[in-house]
PDB file of C-alpha atoms in Angstrom:
ATOM      1  CA  MET A   1     323.780 -27.441 300.966  1.00 68.00           C
ATOM      2  CA  TYR A   2     324.820 -25.478 297.875  1.00 74.00           C
ATOM      3  CA  PHE A   3     325.002 -26.854 294.351  1.00 78.00           C
ATOM      4  CA  VAL A   4     328.410 -26.411 292.675  1.00 81.00           C
ATOM      5  CA  TYR A   5     328.974 -28.730 289.722  1.00 83.00           C
ATOM      6  CA  GLN A   6     327.249 -31.267 287.484  1.00 82.00           C
ATOM      7  CA  PHE A   7     329.493 -34.130 286.354  1.00 84.00           C
ATOM      8  CA  GLU A   8     329.485 -35.440 282.807  1.00 82.00           C
ATOM      9  CA  GLU A   9     328.776 -39.148 282.326  1.00 80.00           C
ATOM     10  CA  THR A  10     332.448 -39.772 281.525  1.00 82.00           C
ATOM     11  CA  GLU A  11     333.778 -37.906 284.585  1.00 84.00           C
ATOM     12  CA  ASP A  12     334.755 -39.812 287.739  1.00 84.00           C
ATOM     13  CA  PRO A  13     334.295 -37.607 290.838  1.00 85.00           C
ATOM     14  CA  SER A  14     336.391 -39.809 293.170  1.00 84.00           C
ATOM     15  CA  GLY A  15     339.684 -37.942 292.632  1.00 84.00           C
ATOM     16  CA  LEU A  16     338.055 -34.563 293.121  1.00 85.00           C
ATOM     17  CA  THR A  17     336.156 -35.599 296.235  1.00 86.00           C
ATOM     18  CA  LYS A  18     339.375 -36.904 297.801  1.00 85.00           C
ATOM     19  CA  ALA A  19     341.059 -33.540 297.187  1.00 83.00           C
ATOM     20  CA  LEU A  20     338.050 -31.709 298.636  1.00 83.00           C
ATOM     21  CA  TRP A  21     338.264 -33.678 301.877  1.00 83.00           C
ATOM     22  CA  GLN A  22     342.016 -32.954 302.027  1.00 80.00           C
ATOM     23  CA  HIS A  23     341.147 -29.252 301.902  1.00 79.00           C
ATOM     24  CA  LYS A  24     338.510 -29.764 304.627  1.00 81.00           C
ATOM     25  CA  VAL A  25     335.596 -28.989 302.316  1.00 84.00           C
ATOM     26  CA  ALA A  26     332.422 -30.671 303.600  1.00 84.00           C
ATOM     27  CA  HIS A  27     330.531 -31.887 300.562  1.00 84.00           C
ATOM     28  CA  GLN A  28     328.273 -34.530 299.100  1.00 84.00           C
ATOM     29  CA  ILE A  29     328.008 -36.262 295.733  1.00 86.00           C
ATOM     30  CA  VAL A  30     324.318 -36.589 294.875  1.00 83.00           C
ATOM     31  CA  SER A  31     323.479 -39.207 292.246  1.00 80.00           C
ATOM     32  CA  THR A  32     320.446 -38.786 290.014  1.00 74.00           C
ATOM     33  CA  GLN A  33     319.260 -40.880 287.100  1.00 68.00           C
ATOM     34  CA  GLN A  34     320.962 -38.552 284.647  1.00 70.00           C
ATOM     35  CA  HIS A  35     324.211 -37.498 286.364  1.00 77.00           C
ATOM     36  CA  ASP A  36     326.157 -36.912 289.577  1.00 83.00           C
ATOM     37  CA  GLU A  37     326.132 -33.507 291.276  1.00 85.00           C
ATOM     38  CA  LEU A  38     328.560 -31.876 293.711  1.00 86.00           C
ATOM     39  CA  TRP A  39     327.033 -30.003 296.666  1.00 83.00           C
ATOM     40  CA  ILE A  40     328.958 -28.232 299.442  1.00 84.00           C
ATOM     41  CA  LEU A  41     327.954 -27.290 302.983  1.00 76.00           C
ATOM     42  CA  ASP A  42     329.735 -23.929 303.347  1.00 76.00           C
ATOM     43  CA  GLN A  43     329.192 -21.420 300.527  1.00 71.00           C
ATOM     44  CA  SER A  44     332.227 -19.394 301.651  1.00 72.00           C
ATOM     45  CA  GLN A  45     334.421 -22.281 300.415  1.00 78.00           C
ATOM     46  CA  LEU A  46     333.068 -21.950 296.879  1.00 79.00           C
ATOM     47  CA  PRO A  47     336.157 -20.139 295.443  1.00 76.00           C
ATOM     48  CA  THR A  48     338.439 -22.904 296.725  1.00 78.00           C
ATOM     49  CA  VAL A  49     336.136 -25.599 295.343  1.00 82.00           C
ATOM     50  CA  GLU A  50     335.952 -23.932 291.935  1.00 80.00           C
ATOM     51  CA  GLN A  51     339.741 -23.642 291.789  1.00 77.00           C
ATOM     52  CA  LEU A  52     340.083 -27.349 292.611  1.00 83.00           C
ATOM     53  CA  ILE A  53     337.523 -28.212 289.928  1.00 84.00           C
ATOM     54  CA  ASN A  54     339.520 -26.216 287.358  1.00 79.00           C
ATOM     55  CA  ILE A  55     342.707 -28.084 288.318  1.00 79.00           C
ATOM     56  CA  TRP A  56     340.878 -31.413 288.231  1.00 80.00           C
ATOM     57  CA  LYS A  57     339.441 -30.727 284.765  1.00 80.00           C
ATOM     58  CA  ASP A  58     342.812 -29.615 283.358  1.00 76.00           C
ATOM     59  CA  ASP A  59     344.958 -32.361 284.912  1.00 72.00           C
ATOM     60  CA  PRO A  60     343.656 -34.570 287.770  1.00 76.00           C
ATOM     61  CA  SER A  61     347.198 -35.641 288.644  1.00 72.00           C
ATOM     62  CA  LEU A  62     347.967 -32.086 289.821  1.00 69.00           C
ATOM     63  CA  LEU A  63     345.341 -32.246 292.566  1.00 69.00           C
ATOM     64  CA  GLN A  64     347.790 -33.815 294.999  1.00 65.00           C
ATOM     65  CA  GLN A  65     350.110 -30.825 294.511  1.00 59.00           C
ATOM     66  CA  ALA A  66     347.305 -28.329 295.161  1.00 57.00           C
ATOM     67  CA  LYS A  67     348.173 -27.338 298.732  1.00 59.00           C
ATOM     68  CA  PRO A  68     346.005 -24.735 300.509  1.00 57.00           C
ATOM     69  CA  ALA A  69     348.689 -22.053 300.167  1.00 51.00           C
ATOM     70  CA  VAL A  70     348.971 -22.731 296.423  1.00 49.00           C
ATOM     71  CA  ILE A  71     345.195 -22.552 296.056  1.00 50.00           C
ATOM     72  CA  ALA A  72     345.121 -19.219 297.893  1.00 52.00           C
ATOM     73  CA  ARG A  73     347.751 -17.763 295.537  1.00 51.00           C
ATOM     74  CA  GLU A  74     345.908 -19.042 292.482  1.00 51.00           C
ATOM     75  CA  LEU A  75     342.621 -17.615 293.741  1.00 46.00           C
ATOM     76  CA  SER A  76     344.186 -14.189 294.172  1.00 49.00           C
ATOM     77  CA  LYS A  77     345.388 -14.306 290.561  1.00 49.00           C
ATOM     78  CA  SER A  78     342.579 -16.058 288.742  1.00 50.00           C
ATOM     79  CA  GLY A  79     339.537 -16.334 291.015  1.00 55.00           C
ATOM     80  CA  PHE A  80     337.516 -13.911 288.936  1.00 58.00           C
ATOM     81  CA  PHE A  81     338.478 -15.613 285.668  1.00 62.00           C
ATOM     82  CA  SER A  82     337.513 -19.024 287.048  1.00 63.00           C
ATOM     83  CA  GLN A  83     334.081 -17.561 287.828  1.00 67.00           C
ATOM     84  CA  LEU A  84     333.819 -16.365 284.220  1.00 69.00           C
ATOM     85  CA  LYS A  85     334.815 -19.798 282.978  1.00 71.00           C
ATOM     86  CA  MET A  86     332.151 -21.557 285.040  1.00 73.00           C
ATOM     87  CA  ALA A  87     329.384 -19.204 283.855  1.00 82.00           C
ATOM     88  CA  PRO A  88     330.272 -18.450 280.214  1.00 89.00           C
ATOM     89  CA  ILE A  89     326.784 -17.422 279.023  1.00 92.00           C
ATOM     90  CA  THR A  90     326.230 -15.086 281.967  1.00 93.00           C
ATOM     91  CA  SER A  91     329.639 -13.560 281.291  1.00 92.00           C
ATOM     92  CA  LEU A  92     328.860 -13.184 277.569  1.00 94.00           C
ATOM     93  CA  LEU A  93     325.518 -11.509 278.329  1.00 95.00           C
ATOM     94  CA  LEU A  94     327.163  -8.979 280.636  1.00 95.00           C
ATOM     95  CA  LEU A  95     329.969  -8.341 278.155  1.00 94.00           C
ATOM     96  CA  LEU A  96     327.427  -7.628 275.394  1.00 96.00           C
ATOM     97  CA  THR A  97     325.546  -5.315 277.766  1.00 96.00           C
ATOM     98  CA  LEU A  98     328.696  -3.322 278.529  1.00 96.00           C
ATOM     99  CA  LEU A  99     329.654  -3.119 274.842  1.00 96.00           C
ATOM    100  CA  VAL A 100     326.170  -1.852 273.970  1.00 95.00           C
ATOM    101  CA  ALA A 101     326.400   0.740 276.758  1.00 95.00           C
ATOM    102  CA  VAL A 102     329.657   2.041 275.278  1.00 95.00           C
ATOM    103  CA  ALA A 103     328.385   1.937 271.675  1.00 95.00           C
ATOM    104  CA  THR A 104     325.158   3.773 272.505  1.00 94.00           C
ATOM    105  CA  GLN A 105     326.811   6.137 275.028  1.00 93.00           C
ATOM    106  CA  LEU A 106     324.223   4.980 277.580  1.00 91.00           C
ATOM    107  CA  GLY A 107     321.397   5.948 275.250  1.00 88.00           C
ATOM    108  CA  GLY A 108     322.928   9.238 274.169  1.00 89.00           C
ATOM    109  CA  ASP A 109     323.546   8.052 270.594  1.00 90.00           C
ATOM    110  CA  LEU A 110     319.973   7.655 269.371  1.00 90.00           C
ATOM    111  CA  LYS A 111     321.040   6.456 265.935  1.00 90.00           C
ATOM    112  CA  THR A 112     322.801   3.431 267.437  1.00 93.00           C
ATOM    113  CA  VAL A 113     319.979   2.914 269.931  1.00 93.00           C
ATOM    114  CA  SER A 114     317.589   2.701 266.969  1.00 92.00           C
ATOM    115  CA  TYR A 115     319.369  -0.448 265.716  1.00 94.00           C
ATOM    116  CA  LEU A 116     318.688  -2.241 269.018  1.00 95.00           C
ATOM    117  CA  SER A 117     315.370  -0.796 270.206  1.00 94.00           C
ATOM    118  CA  ILE A 118     312.232  -2.895 269.840  1.00 94.00           C
ATOM    119  CA  SER A 119     311.280  -0.780 266.828  1.00 93.00           C
ATOM    120  CA  PRO A 120     313.413   1.352 264.515  1.00 91.00           C
ATOM    121  CA  PHE A 121     312.473   4.970 265.033  1.00 88.00           C
ATOM    122  CA  ASP A 122     313.088   8.402 263.633  1.00 86.00           C
ATOM    123  CA  ILE A 123     312.604  11.785 265.291  1.00 83.00           C
ATOM    124  CA  LYS A 124     311.432  14.634 263.052  1.00 82.00           C
ATOM    125  CA  ASN A 125     310.181  18.054 264.090  1.00 81.00           C
ATOM    126  CA  GLY A 126     309.838  16.912 267.677  1.00 77.00           C
ATOM    127  CA  HIS A 127     307.788  13.830 266.783  1.00 83.00           C
ATOM    128  CA  ILE A 128     308.941  10.200 267.034  1.00 85.00           C
ATOM    129  CA  TYR A 129     307.986   7.785 264.251  1.00 88.00           C
ATOM    130  CA  PHE A 130     308.192   4.011 264.735  1.00 90.00           C
ATOM    131  CA  TYR A 131     306.577   0.667 263.815  1.00 90.00           C
ATOM    132  CA  THR A 132     304.183  -1.610 265.683  1.00 88.00           C
ATOM    133  CA  SER A 133     305.473  -4.976 266.914  1.00 88.00           C
ATOM    134  CA  ALA A 134     303.536  -6.700 264.106  1.00 90.00           C
ATOM    135  CA  GLU A 135     305.294  -4.514 261.519  1.00 91.00           C
ATOM    136  CA  VAL A 136     308.685  -5.236 263.108  1.00 91.00           C
ATOM    137  CA  PHE A 137     307.905  -8.946 262.877  1.00 90.00           C
ATOM    138  CA  ALA A 138     306.857  -8.598 259.250  1.00 92.00           C
ATOM    139  CA  ARG A 139     310.164  -6.855 258.464  1.00 92.00           C
ATOM    140  CA  GLY A 140     312.012  -9.911 259.829  1.00 93.00           C
ATOM    141  CA  GLU A 141     313.923  -7.903 262.453  1.00 93.00           C
ATOM    142  CA  TYR A 142     313.423 -10.552 265.126  1.00 94.00           C
ATOM    143  CA  TRP A 143     316.486  -9.591 267.173  1.00 94.00           C
ATOM    144  CA  ARG A 144     314.650  -6.448 268.280  1.00 95.00           C
ATOM    145  CA  PHE A 145     312.404  -8.468 270.577  1.00 96.00           C
ATOM    146  CA  PHE A 146     315.471  -9.322 272.691  1.00 97.00           C
ATOM    147  CA  THR A 147     318.023  -6.511 272.250  1.00 95.00           C
ATOM    148  CA  PRO A 148     316.180  -3.849 274.313  1.00 95.00           C
ATOM    149  CA  ALA A 149     317.379  -5.874 277.316  1.00 95.00           C
ATOM    150  CA  LEU A 150     320.930  -4.807 276.431  1.00 96.00           C
ATOM    151  CA  LEU A 151     320.098  -1.079 276.371  1.00 94.00           C
ATOM    152  CA  HIS A 152     320.754   1.017 279.482  1.00 92.00           C
ATOM    153  CA  PHE A 153     320.367   4.739 279.996  1.00 89.00           C
ATOM    154  CA  SER A 154     322.414   5.586 283.103  1.00 87.00           C
ATOM    155  CA  VAL A 155     325.380   4.312 285.091  1.00 89.00           C
ATOM    156  CA  LEU A 156     323.167   3.445 288.064  1.00 85.00           C
ATOM    157  CA  HIS A 157     320.812   1.565 285.755  1.00 86.00           C
ATOM    158  CA  ILE A 158     323.491  -0.673 284.263  1.00 92.00           C
ATOM    159  CA  VAL A 159     325.383  -1.221 287.538  1.00 92.00           C
ATOM    160  CA  PHE A 160     322.247  -2.329 289.382  1.00 89.00           C
ATOM    161  CA  ASN A 161     321.174  -4.734 286.642  1.00 93.00           C
ATOM    162  CA  THR A 162     324.552  -6.270 285.825  1.00 94.00           C
ATOM    163  CA  LEU A 163     325.419  -6.909 289.477  1.00 93.00           C
ATOM    164  CA  TRP A 164     322.183  -8.806 290.060  1.00 93.00           C
ATOM    165  CA  VAL A 165     322.478 -10.770 286.804  1.00 94.00           C
ATOM    166  CA  TRP A 166     326.040 -11.710 287.757  1.00 92.00           C
ATOM    167  CA  ASP A 167     325.107 -12.705 291.307  1.00 89.00           C
ATOM    168  CA  ILE A 168     322.006 -14.755 290.490  1.00 92.00           C
ATOM    169  CA  GLY A 169     322.593 -15.653 286.839  1.00 92.00           C
ATOM    170  CA  ARG A 170     325.915 -17.443 287.281  1.00 87.00           C
ATOM    171  CA  LYS A 171     324.463 -19.593 290.086  1.00 86.00           C
ATOM    172  CA  LEU A 172     321.475 -20.543 287.967  1.00 89.00           C
ATOM    173  CA  GLU A 173     323.692 -21.248 284.970  1.00 89.00           C
ATOM    174  CA  ARG A 174     325.683 -23.764 287.013  1.00 81.00           C
ATOM    175  CA  LEU A 175     322.439 -25.375 288.199  1.00 81.00           C
ATOM    176  CA  LEU A 176     320.598 -25.443 284.882  1.00 86.00           C
ATOM    177  CA  GLY A 177     323.431 -25.651 282.380  1.00 85.00           C
ATOM    178  CA  PRO A 178     324.155 -23.002 279.717  1.00 89.00           C
ATOM    179  CA  VAL A 179     321.548 -24.169 277.190  1.00 92.00           C
ATOM    180  CA  VAL A 180     318.512 -24.190 279.500  1.00 92.00           C
ATOM    181  CA  TRP A 181     319.692 -20.981 281.189  1.00 93.00           C
ATOM    182  CA  SER A 182     320.078 -19.213 277.822  1.00 95.00           C
ATOM    183  CA  LEU A 183     316.610 -20.276 276.661  1.00 96.00           C
ATOM    184  CA  GLY A 184     315.123 -19.033 279.927  1.00 95.00           C
ATOM    185  CA  VAL A 185     316.769 -15.622 279.635  1.00 96.00           C
ATOM    186  CA  ILE A 186     315.621 -15.257 276.023  1.00 96.00           C
ATOM    187  CA  VAL A 187     312.023 -16.157 276.897  1.00 97.00           C
ATOM    188  CA  ILE A 188     311.946 -13.746 279.859  1.00 97.00           C
ATOM    189  CA  ALA A 189     313.530 -10.893 277.898  1.00 96.00           C
ATOM    190  CA  VAL A 190     311.305 -11.299 274.841  1.00 97.00           C
ATOM    191  CA  LEU A 191     308.076 -11.542 276.845  1.00 96.00           C
ATOM    192  CA  SER A 192     309.036  -8.556 279.011  1.00 96.00           C
ATOM    193  CA  ASN A 193     309.930  -6.407 276.006  1.00 95.00           C
ATOM    194  CA  LEU A 194     306.892  -7.328 273.919  1.00 95.00           C
ATOM    195  CA  VAL A 195     304.314  -6.726 276.653  1.00 94.00           C
ATOM    196  CA  GLN A 196     306.047  -3.506 277.729  1.00 93.00           C
ATOM    197  CA  TYR A 197     305.872  -2.267 274.125  1.00 93.00           C
ATOM    198  CA  GLN A 198     302.275  -3.353 273.610  1.00 92.00           C
ATOM    199  CA  ILE A 199     301.150  -1.447 276.698  1.00 92.00           C
ATOM    200  CA  SER A 200     303.387   1.637 276.537  1.00 89.00           C
ATOM    201  CA  LYS A 201     303.265   2.042 272.707  1.00 88.00           C
ATOM    202  CA  TYR A 202     306.728   3.637 272.996  1.00 89.00           C
ATOM    203  CA  PRO A 203     310.003   2.064 271.776  1.00 90.00           C
ATOM    204  CA  LEU A 204     312.541   3.953 273.893  1.00 88.00           C
ATOM    205  CA  PHE A 205     312.937   1.614 276.841  1.00 90.00           C
ATOM    206  CA  GLY A 206     315.457  -1.017 277.799  1.00 91.00           C
ATOM    207  CA  GLY A 207     317.481  -2.752 280.468  1.00 92.00           C
ATOM    208  CA  LEU A 208     318.058  -6.138 282.037  1.00 94.00           C
ATOM    209  CA  SER A 209     315.610  -5.398 284.857  1.00 92.00           C
ATOM    210  CA  GLY A 210     312.938  -7.676 283.389  1.00 94.00           C
ATOM    211  CA  VAL A 211     315.513 -10.480 283.220  1.00 96.00           C
ATOM    212  CA  VAL A 212     316.617  -9.728 286.798  1.00 95.00           C
ATOM    213  CA  TYR A 213     313.036 -10.061 288.040  1.00 96.00           C
ATOM    214  CA  GLY A 214     312.605 -13.231 285.998  1.00 96.00           C
ATOM    215  CA  LEU A 215     315.737 -14.805 287.496  1.00 96.00           C
ATOM    216  CA  ILE A 216     314.635 -13.802 290.985  1.00 96.00           C
ATOM    217  CA  GLY A 217     311.163 -15.289 290.499  1.00 95.00           C
ATOM    218  CA  PHE A 218     312.596 -18.523 289.107  1.00 96.00           C
ATOM    219  CA  ALA A 219     315.271 -18.898 291.797  1.00 93.00           C
ATOM    220  CA  TRP A 220     312.836 -18.059 294.621  1.00 94.00           C
ATOM    221  CA  LEU A 221     309.996 -20.407 293.649  1.00 94.00           C
ATOM    222  CA  LEU A 222     311.910 -23.513 292.560  1.00 91.00           C
ATOM    223  CA  PRO A 223     313.225 -24.468 296.049  1.00 88.00           C
ATOM    224  CA  LEU A 224     309.633 -24.222 297.305  1.00 91.00           C
ATOM    225  CA  LEU A 225     308.575 -26.715 294.629  1.00 90.00           C
ATOM    226  CA  SER A 226     311.567 -29.057 294.900  1.00 83.00           C
ATOM    227  CA  LYS A 227     313.474 -29.815 298.108  1.00 76.00           C
ATOM    228  CA  ARG A 228     316.592 -30.763 296.143  1.00 74.00           C
ATOM    229  CA  TRP A 229     317.087 -27.196 294.931  1.00 80.00           C
ATOM    230  CA  PRO A 230     319.266 -24.810 296.976  1.00 77.00           C
ATOM    231  CA  THR A 231     317.938 -21.500 298.257  1.00 81.00           C
ATOM    232  CA  ILE A 232     319.441 -18.628 296.257  1.00 85.00           C
ATOM    233  CA  ILE A 233     316.881 -15.909 297.007  1.00 88.00           C
ATOM    234  CA  SER A 234     316.150 -15.285 300.684  1.00 85.00           C
ATOM    235  CA  LYS A 235     312.709 -14.300 301.929  1.00 87.00           C
ATOM    236  CA  GLN A 236     313.994 -10.827 302.826  1.00 89.00           C
ATOM    237  CA  LEU A 237     315.437 -10.274 299.350  1.00 89.00           C
ATOM    238  CA  MET A 238     312.180 -11.368 297.715  1.00 92.00           C
ATOM    239  CA  ILE A 239     310.276  -8.904 299.897  1.00 92.00           C
ATOM    240  CA  PHE A 240     312.701  -6.118 298.908  1.00 92.00           C
ATOM    241  CA  PHE A 241     312.226  -6.722 295.167  1.00 91.00           C
ATOM    242  CA  THR A 242     308.450  -7.013 295.547  1.00 92.00           C
ATOM    243  CA  VAL A 243     308.322  -3.693 297.429  1.00 92.00           C
ATOM    244  CA  TRP A 244     310.593  -2.063 294.819  1.00 88.00           C
ATOM    245  CA  LEU A 245     308.316  -3.385 292.071  1.00 90.00           C
ATOM    246  CA  ALA A 246     305.379  -1.682 293.764  1.00 89.00           C
ATOM    247  CA  ILE A 247     307.361   1.557 294.249  1.00 86.00           C
ATOM    248  CA  GLY A 248     308.071   1.563 290.516  1.00 82.00           C
ATOM    249  CA  TYR A 249     304.389   2.267 289.884  1.00 82.00           C
ATOM    250  CA  THR A 250     304.604   5.486 291.944  1.00 82.00           C
ATOM    251  CA  PRO A 251     306.267   8.845 291.067  1.00 79.00           C
ATOM    252  CA  PHE A 252     308.994   8.193 293.679  1.00 76.00           C
ATOM    253  CA  PRO A 253     311.719   6.873 291.291  1.00 72.00           C
ATOM    254  CA  GLU A 254     311.399   9.963 289.075  1.00 70.00           C
ATOM    255  CA  MET A 255     311.431  12.207 292.159  1.00 72.00           C
ATOM    256  CA  ILE A 256     314.848  10.863 293.193  1.00 66.00           C
ATOM    257  CA  GLY A 257     316.299  11.104 289.671  1.00 61.00           C
ATOM    258  CA  LEU A 258     315.965   7.496 288.480  1.00 61.00           C
ATOM    259  CA  GLY A 259     313.701   8.471 285.595  1.00 61.00           C
ATOM    260  CA  SER A 260     310.731   6.565 284.257  1.00 68.00           C
ATOM    261  CA  ILE A 261     310.760   2.845 285.034  1.00 77.00           C
ATOM    262  CA  ALA A 262     309.501   0.137 282.648  1.00 78.00           C
ATOM    263  CA  ASN A 263     307.237  -1.358 285.309  1.00 86.00           C
ATOM    264  CA  THR A 264     305.398  -3.644 282.910  1.00 90.00           C
ATOM    265  CA  ALA A 265     308.685  -5.290 281.891  1.00 91.00           C
ATOM    266  CA  HIS A 266     309.510  -5.887 285.570  1.00 93.00           C
ATOM    267  CA  THR A 267     306.109  -7.414 286.294  1.00 94.00           C
ATOM    268  CA  ILE A 268     306.090  -9.614 283.180  1.00 95.00           C
ATOM    269  CA  GLY A 269     309.693 -10.635 283.898  1.00 95.00           C
ATOM    270  CA  LEU A 270     308.739 -11.766 287.405  1.00 96.00           C
ATOM    271  CA  LEU A 271     305.648 -13.629 286.182  1.00 96.00           C
ATOM    272  CA  SER A 272     307.684 -15.249 283.396  1.00 97.00           C
ATOM    273  CA  GLY A 273     310.315 -16.446 285.870  1.00 96.00           C
ATOM    274  CA  LEU A 274     307.642 -17.895 288.169  1.00 96.00           C
ATOM    275  CA  GLY A 275     305.962 -19.608 285.227  1.00 96.00           C
ATOM    276  CA  LEU A 276     309.224 -21.046 283.912  1.00 96.00           C
ATOM    277  CA  SER A 277     310.096 -22.408 287.355  1.00 95.00           C
ATOM    278  CA  VAL A 278     306.809 -24.360 287.401  1.00 95.00           C
ATOM    279  CA  ILE A 279     307.405 -25.644 283.849  1.00 94.00           C
ATOM    280  CA  TYR A 280     310.984 -26.674 284.694  1.00 92.00           C
ATOM    281  CA  TRP A 281     309.884 -28.375 287.912  1.00 91.00           C
ATOM    282  CA  LEU A 282     307.171 -30.358 286.122  1.00 90.00           C
ATOM    283  CA  ALA A 283     309.522 -31.313 283.274  1.00 87.00           C
ATOM    284  CA  THR A 284     312.311 -32.520 285.567  1.00 81.00           C
ATOM    285  CA  LYS A 285     309.835 -34.253 287.882  1.00 77.00           C
ATOM    286  CA  TYR A 286     308.334 -36.140 284.947  1.00 69.00           C
ATOM    287  CA  ARG A 287     311.828 -37.053 283.696  1.00 62.00           C
ATOM    288  CA  ARG A 288     312.892 -38.388 287.094  1.00 55.00           C
ATOM    289  CA  ASN A 289     309.706 -40.439 287.399  1.00 53.00           C
TER     290      ASN A 289
END
């Protein structure tokens, strides 16, 4: 079963569930102490389900007019936008990442990069001058502990990261809600950036890779801790990312033109995601009890 939607206390799922059965969508309404949740059997039906949810939220009376052919036409026109609507924070994060990539010319504009790097820096006579993390903190420039996650230095770099954040992040946002998901991303990004900086002692790094590894760790471990959580990360995918993490510590990425990889950020991101999954599991378990 795949999680799709969490109902508000004031929302009655009966009209929506009737429409789902009319469209031959096998599903289940799971009731918890806090709220009702919609789960579906076939993930390939997710676009149809999301379109029906959008109709139901706008005007439940229109559900009876939502024939399969109408749904198909609407999906072709607005399927992508409905995805954006259901994962607003994920969408905002990716939009900011793309805007930063344009503004910094993928790292080519060092002056703009300096506003977002973990430390402001200046290059004089071939030497780079920058502050320690303690000095950055003392200056009150707290945003710098997060914004390196928005910096990317190649097309391949940003495509790889944004695709994985979109694929995994929007699913987790629907499961966790935008507030918890946002806090998790901030914690993962800040920890990854700070430890990377403390170890490398060099401010010119960036990317959402630490967040990607954090999301993967969180999404992989939580179903092992709680049976009610859907599987988002397969065993094979987890093996792939673990192997790639190990490869990052070798010269191979630079040999094939990927440049130097912020391996510490990846490792800390993964450990942060695993740690947050345990914290979330314990918190929700205590709340249910």
